[in-house]
Coordinates of C-alpha atoms in Angstrom, one line a residue:
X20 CA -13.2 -46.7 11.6
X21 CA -11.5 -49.9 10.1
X22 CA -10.0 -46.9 7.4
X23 CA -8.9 -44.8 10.3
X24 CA -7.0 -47.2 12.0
X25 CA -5.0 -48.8 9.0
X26 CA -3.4 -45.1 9.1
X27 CA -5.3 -44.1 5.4
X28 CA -6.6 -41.1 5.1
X29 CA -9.4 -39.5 2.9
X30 CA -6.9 -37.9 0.4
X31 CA -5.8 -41.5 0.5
X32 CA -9.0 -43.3 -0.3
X33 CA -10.7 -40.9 -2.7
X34 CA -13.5 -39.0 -3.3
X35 CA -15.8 -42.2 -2.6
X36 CA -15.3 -42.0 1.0
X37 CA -16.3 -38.3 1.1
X38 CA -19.8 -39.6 -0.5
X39 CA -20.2 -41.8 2.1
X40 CA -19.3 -39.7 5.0
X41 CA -21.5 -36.7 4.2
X42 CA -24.4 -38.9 3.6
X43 CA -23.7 -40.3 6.6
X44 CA -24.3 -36.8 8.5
X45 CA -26.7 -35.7 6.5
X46 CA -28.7 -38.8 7.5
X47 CA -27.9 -38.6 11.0
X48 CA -26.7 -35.3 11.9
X49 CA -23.6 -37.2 14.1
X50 CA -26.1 -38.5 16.4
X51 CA -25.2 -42.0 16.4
X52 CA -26.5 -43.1 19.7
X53 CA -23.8 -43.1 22.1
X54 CA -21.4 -43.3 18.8
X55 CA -20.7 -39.5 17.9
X56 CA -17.7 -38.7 19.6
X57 CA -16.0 -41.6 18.4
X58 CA -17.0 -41.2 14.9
X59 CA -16.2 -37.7 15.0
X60 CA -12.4 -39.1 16.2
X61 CA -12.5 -41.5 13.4
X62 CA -13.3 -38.3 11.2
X63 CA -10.7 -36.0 12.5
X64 CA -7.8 -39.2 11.6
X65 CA -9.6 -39.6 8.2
X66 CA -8.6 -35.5 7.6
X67 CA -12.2 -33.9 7.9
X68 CA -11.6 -32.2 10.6
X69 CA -11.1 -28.9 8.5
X70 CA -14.5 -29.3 6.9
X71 CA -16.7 -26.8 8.7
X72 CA -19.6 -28.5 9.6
X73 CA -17.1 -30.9 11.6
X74 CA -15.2 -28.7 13.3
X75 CA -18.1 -26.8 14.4
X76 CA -19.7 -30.0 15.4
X77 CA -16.9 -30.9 17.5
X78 CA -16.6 -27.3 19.1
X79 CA -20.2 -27.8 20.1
X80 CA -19.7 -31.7 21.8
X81 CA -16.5 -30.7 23.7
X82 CA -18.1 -27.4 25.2
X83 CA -20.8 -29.7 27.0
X84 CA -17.5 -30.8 29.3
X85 CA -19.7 -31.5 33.0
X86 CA -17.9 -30.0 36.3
X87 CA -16.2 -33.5 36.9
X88 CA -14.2 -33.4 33.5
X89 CA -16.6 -35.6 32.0
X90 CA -19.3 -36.4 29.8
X91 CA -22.9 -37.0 30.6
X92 CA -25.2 -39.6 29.4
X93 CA -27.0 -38.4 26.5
X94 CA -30.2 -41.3 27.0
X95 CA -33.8 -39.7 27.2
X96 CA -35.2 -42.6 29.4
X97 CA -35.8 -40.7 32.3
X98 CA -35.0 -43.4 34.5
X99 CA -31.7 -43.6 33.2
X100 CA -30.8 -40.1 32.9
X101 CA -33.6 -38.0 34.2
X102 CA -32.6 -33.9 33.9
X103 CA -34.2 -32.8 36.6
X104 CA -31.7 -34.8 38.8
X105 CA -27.9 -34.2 39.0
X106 CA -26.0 -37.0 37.2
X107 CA -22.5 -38.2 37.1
X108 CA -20.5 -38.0 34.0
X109 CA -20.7 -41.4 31.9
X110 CA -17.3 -43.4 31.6
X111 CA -18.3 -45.1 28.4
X112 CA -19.2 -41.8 26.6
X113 CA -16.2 -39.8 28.2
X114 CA -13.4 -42.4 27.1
X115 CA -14.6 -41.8 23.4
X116 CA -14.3 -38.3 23.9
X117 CA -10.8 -38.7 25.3
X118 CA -10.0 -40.3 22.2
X119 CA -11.2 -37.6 20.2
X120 CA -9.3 -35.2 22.1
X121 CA -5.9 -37.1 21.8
X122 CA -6.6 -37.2 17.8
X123 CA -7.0 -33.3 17.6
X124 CA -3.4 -33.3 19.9
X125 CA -1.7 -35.0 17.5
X126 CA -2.7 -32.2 14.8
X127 CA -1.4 -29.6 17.4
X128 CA -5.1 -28.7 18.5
X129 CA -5.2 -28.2 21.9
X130 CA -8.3 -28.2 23.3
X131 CA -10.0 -26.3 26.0
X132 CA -11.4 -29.3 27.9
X133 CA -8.4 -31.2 27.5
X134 CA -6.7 -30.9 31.3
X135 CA -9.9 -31.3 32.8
X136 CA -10.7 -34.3 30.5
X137 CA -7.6 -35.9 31.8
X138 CA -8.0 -35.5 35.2
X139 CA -11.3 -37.0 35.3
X140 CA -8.6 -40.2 34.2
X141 CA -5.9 -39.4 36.3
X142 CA -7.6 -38.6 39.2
X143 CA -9.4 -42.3 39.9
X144 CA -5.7 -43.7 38.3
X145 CA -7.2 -44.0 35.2
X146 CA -10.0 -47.1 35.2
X147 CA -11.5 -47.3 39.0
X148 CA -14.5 -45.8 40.3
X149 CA -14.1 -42.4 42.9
X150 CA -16.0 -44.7 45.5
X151 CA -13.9 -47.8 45.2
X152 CA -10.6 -47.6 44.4
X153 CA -10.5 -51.7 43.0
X154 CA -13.4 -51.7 40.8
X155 CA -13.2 -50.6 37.5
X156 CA -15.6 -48.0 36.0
X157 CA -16.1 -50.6 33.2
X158 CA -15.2 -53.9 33.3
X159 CA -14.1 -53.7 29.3
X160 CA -11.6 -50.9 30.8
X161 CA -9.1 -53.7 32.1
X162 CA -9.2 -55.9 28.6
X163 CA -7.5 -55.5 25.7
X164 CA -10.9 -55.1 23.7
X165 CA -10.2 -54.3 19.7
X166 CA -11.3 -52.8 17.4
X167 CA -13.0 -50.1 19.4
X168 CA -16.6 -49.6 19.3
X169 CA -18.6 -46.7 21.1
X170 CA -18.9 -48.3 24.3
X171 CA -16.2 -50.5 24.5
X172 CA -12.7 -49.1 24.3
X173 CA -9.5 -51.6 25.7
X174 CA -6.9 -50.6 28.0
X175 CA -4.4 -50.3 25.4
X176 CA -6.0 -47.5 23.9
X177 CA -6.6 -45.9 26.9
X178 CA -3.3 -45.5 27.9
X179 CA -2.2 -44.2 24.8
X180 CA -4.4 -41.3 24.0
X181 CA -3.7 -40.2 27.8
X182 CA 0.1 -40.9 27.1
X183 CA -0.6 -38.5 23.9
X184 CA -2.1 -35.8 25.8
X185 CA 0.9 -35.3 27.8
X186 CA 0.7 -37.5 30.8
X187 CA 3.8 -38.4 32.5
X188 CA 5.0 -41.7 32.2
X189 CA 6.4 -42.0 36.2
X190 CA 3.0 -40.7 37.3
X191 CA 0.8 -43.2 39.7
X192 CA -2.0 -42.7 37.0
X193 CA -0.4 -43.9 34.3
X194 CA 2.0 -46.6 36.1
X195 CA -1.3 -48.2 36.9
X196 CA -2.5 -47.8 33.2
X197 CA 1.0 -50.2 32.7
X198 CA 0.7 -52.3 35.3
X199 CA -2.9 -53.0 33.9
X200 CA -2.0 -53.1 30.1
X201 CA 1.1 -55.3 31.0
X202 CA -0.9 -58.4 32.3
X203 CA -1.2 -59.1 28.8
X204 CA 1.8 -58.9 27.8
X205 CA 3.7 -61.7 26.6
X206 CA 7.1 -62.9 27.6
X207 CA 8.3 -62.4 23.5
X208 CA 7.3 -58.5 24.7
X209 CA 4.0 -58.8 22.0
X210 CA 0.8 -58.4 24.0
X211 CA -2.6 -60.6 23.8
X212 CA -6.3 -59.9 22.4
X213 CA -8.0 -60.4 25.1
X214 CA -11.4 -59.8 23.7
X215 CA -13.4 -58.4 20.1
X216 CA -16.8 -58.1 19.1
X217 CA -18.4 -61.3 17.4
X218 CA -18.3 -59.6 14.1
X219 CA -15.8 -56.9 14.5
X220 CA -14.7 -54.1 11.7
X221 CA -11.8 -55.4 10.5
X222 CA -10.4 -59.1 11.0
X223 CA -7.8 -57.5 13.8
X224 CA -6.7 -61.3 15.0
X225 CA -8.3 -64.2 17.2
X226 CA -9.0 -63.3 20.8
X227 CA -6.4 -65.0 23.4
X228 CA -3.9 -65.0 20.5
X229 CA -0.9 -62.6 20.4
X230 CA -2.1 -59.6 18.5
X231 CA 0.2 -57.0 16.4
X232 CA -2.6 -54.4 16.8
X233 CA -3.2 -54.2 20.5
X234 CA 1.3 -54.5 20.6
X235 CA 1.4 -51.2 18.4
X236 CA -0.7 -48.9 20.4
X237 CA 1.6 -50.7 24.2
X238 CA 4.6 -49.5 22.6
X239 CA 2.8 -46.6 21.2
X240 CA 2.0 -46.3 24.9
X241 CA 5.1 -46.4 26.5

């Protein structure tokens, strides 16, 4: 991931990466817990998204798309996520996919879930739940959480994979994506960290600190 988002590339890093990454399936078979959808959008802006076992993987993950443009849970604690019950999509899991999807837009790969994916955004102006239109679907949603992990994803990057996928900038969706993303912004136009993990990837910048990172993907944004 850390590779991914300083813009290199596996052509870039050499053939040590490759080692690494096909262990890394072989070993897990992309099930990463809640993770594979955003590794497999860290793999698609490393350049493996060519390599067949990773396209095919991805084929298969976006074709599980639920009715509500989302993503279900993928737990087996029946008490969470019991399959003999109907289930909402999960936010968490479906804003890695929409990730994903903006990554394979960018190489002129549209995808088949893609409008549907973005409505499940658009449709509750990007962050809220269906049932209440103030509370967020996750809290993280309204932050400016970086780096990314696979189950907490900021508002800045949000906004911009939705702004990727074609969204319209004068829509209500997204003008509440920048009204949200604009409370931390600065008055020298740079934008604040709001929040990281304890030990994150990459040293990205101290939390309530201006931050170039989450000011790249705001402009990105806009």
């Amino acid at each position: 991931m850390a590779f991914a988002e300083w813009g290199l590339t596996r052509a870039d890093i050499g053939s040590d990466i490759d080692e690494e990454v096909f262990s890394l399936i072989q070993s897990t078979g992309f099930k990463m817990l809640c993770g594979e959808p955003y590794l497999l959008r860290n793999l698609v802006k490393l350049g493996y998204y060519q390599v067949d076992i990773v396209k095919e993987e991805i084929g298969c993950m976006l074709g599980k798309i639920k009715e509500d443009g989302g993503f279900g849970c993928i737990s087996s604690n029946k008490k969470i996520n019991d399959p003999k019950k109907p289930h909402k999509s999960c936010a968490r899991l479906t804003v890695e996919y929409l990730l994903l999807v903006a990554e394979l837009h960018l190489l002129g790969i549209e995808c088949e879930c893609e409008s549907a994916l973005v409505h499940y955004f658009t449709k509750r102006n990007i962050f809220y739940r269906t049932d209440n239109s103030e509370a967020p679907m996750v809290d993280v949603m309204l932050e400016t959480f970086y780096p990314s992990d696979p189950i907490k994803v900021g508002v800045q990057n949000i906004v911009y994979a939705l702004r990727v996928l074609g969204c319209p900038g004068e829509s209500e969706a997204m003008q509440a994506g920048y009204e949200v993303l604009n409370r931390h912004r600065l008055d020298n136009g740079r934008y604040l960290l709001t929040a990281s993990k304890s030990v994150p990837a990459f040293k990205a910048g101290k939390v309530g600190e201006e931050n170039k990172w989450i000011t790249l993907y705001a402009y990105m944004a806009q």
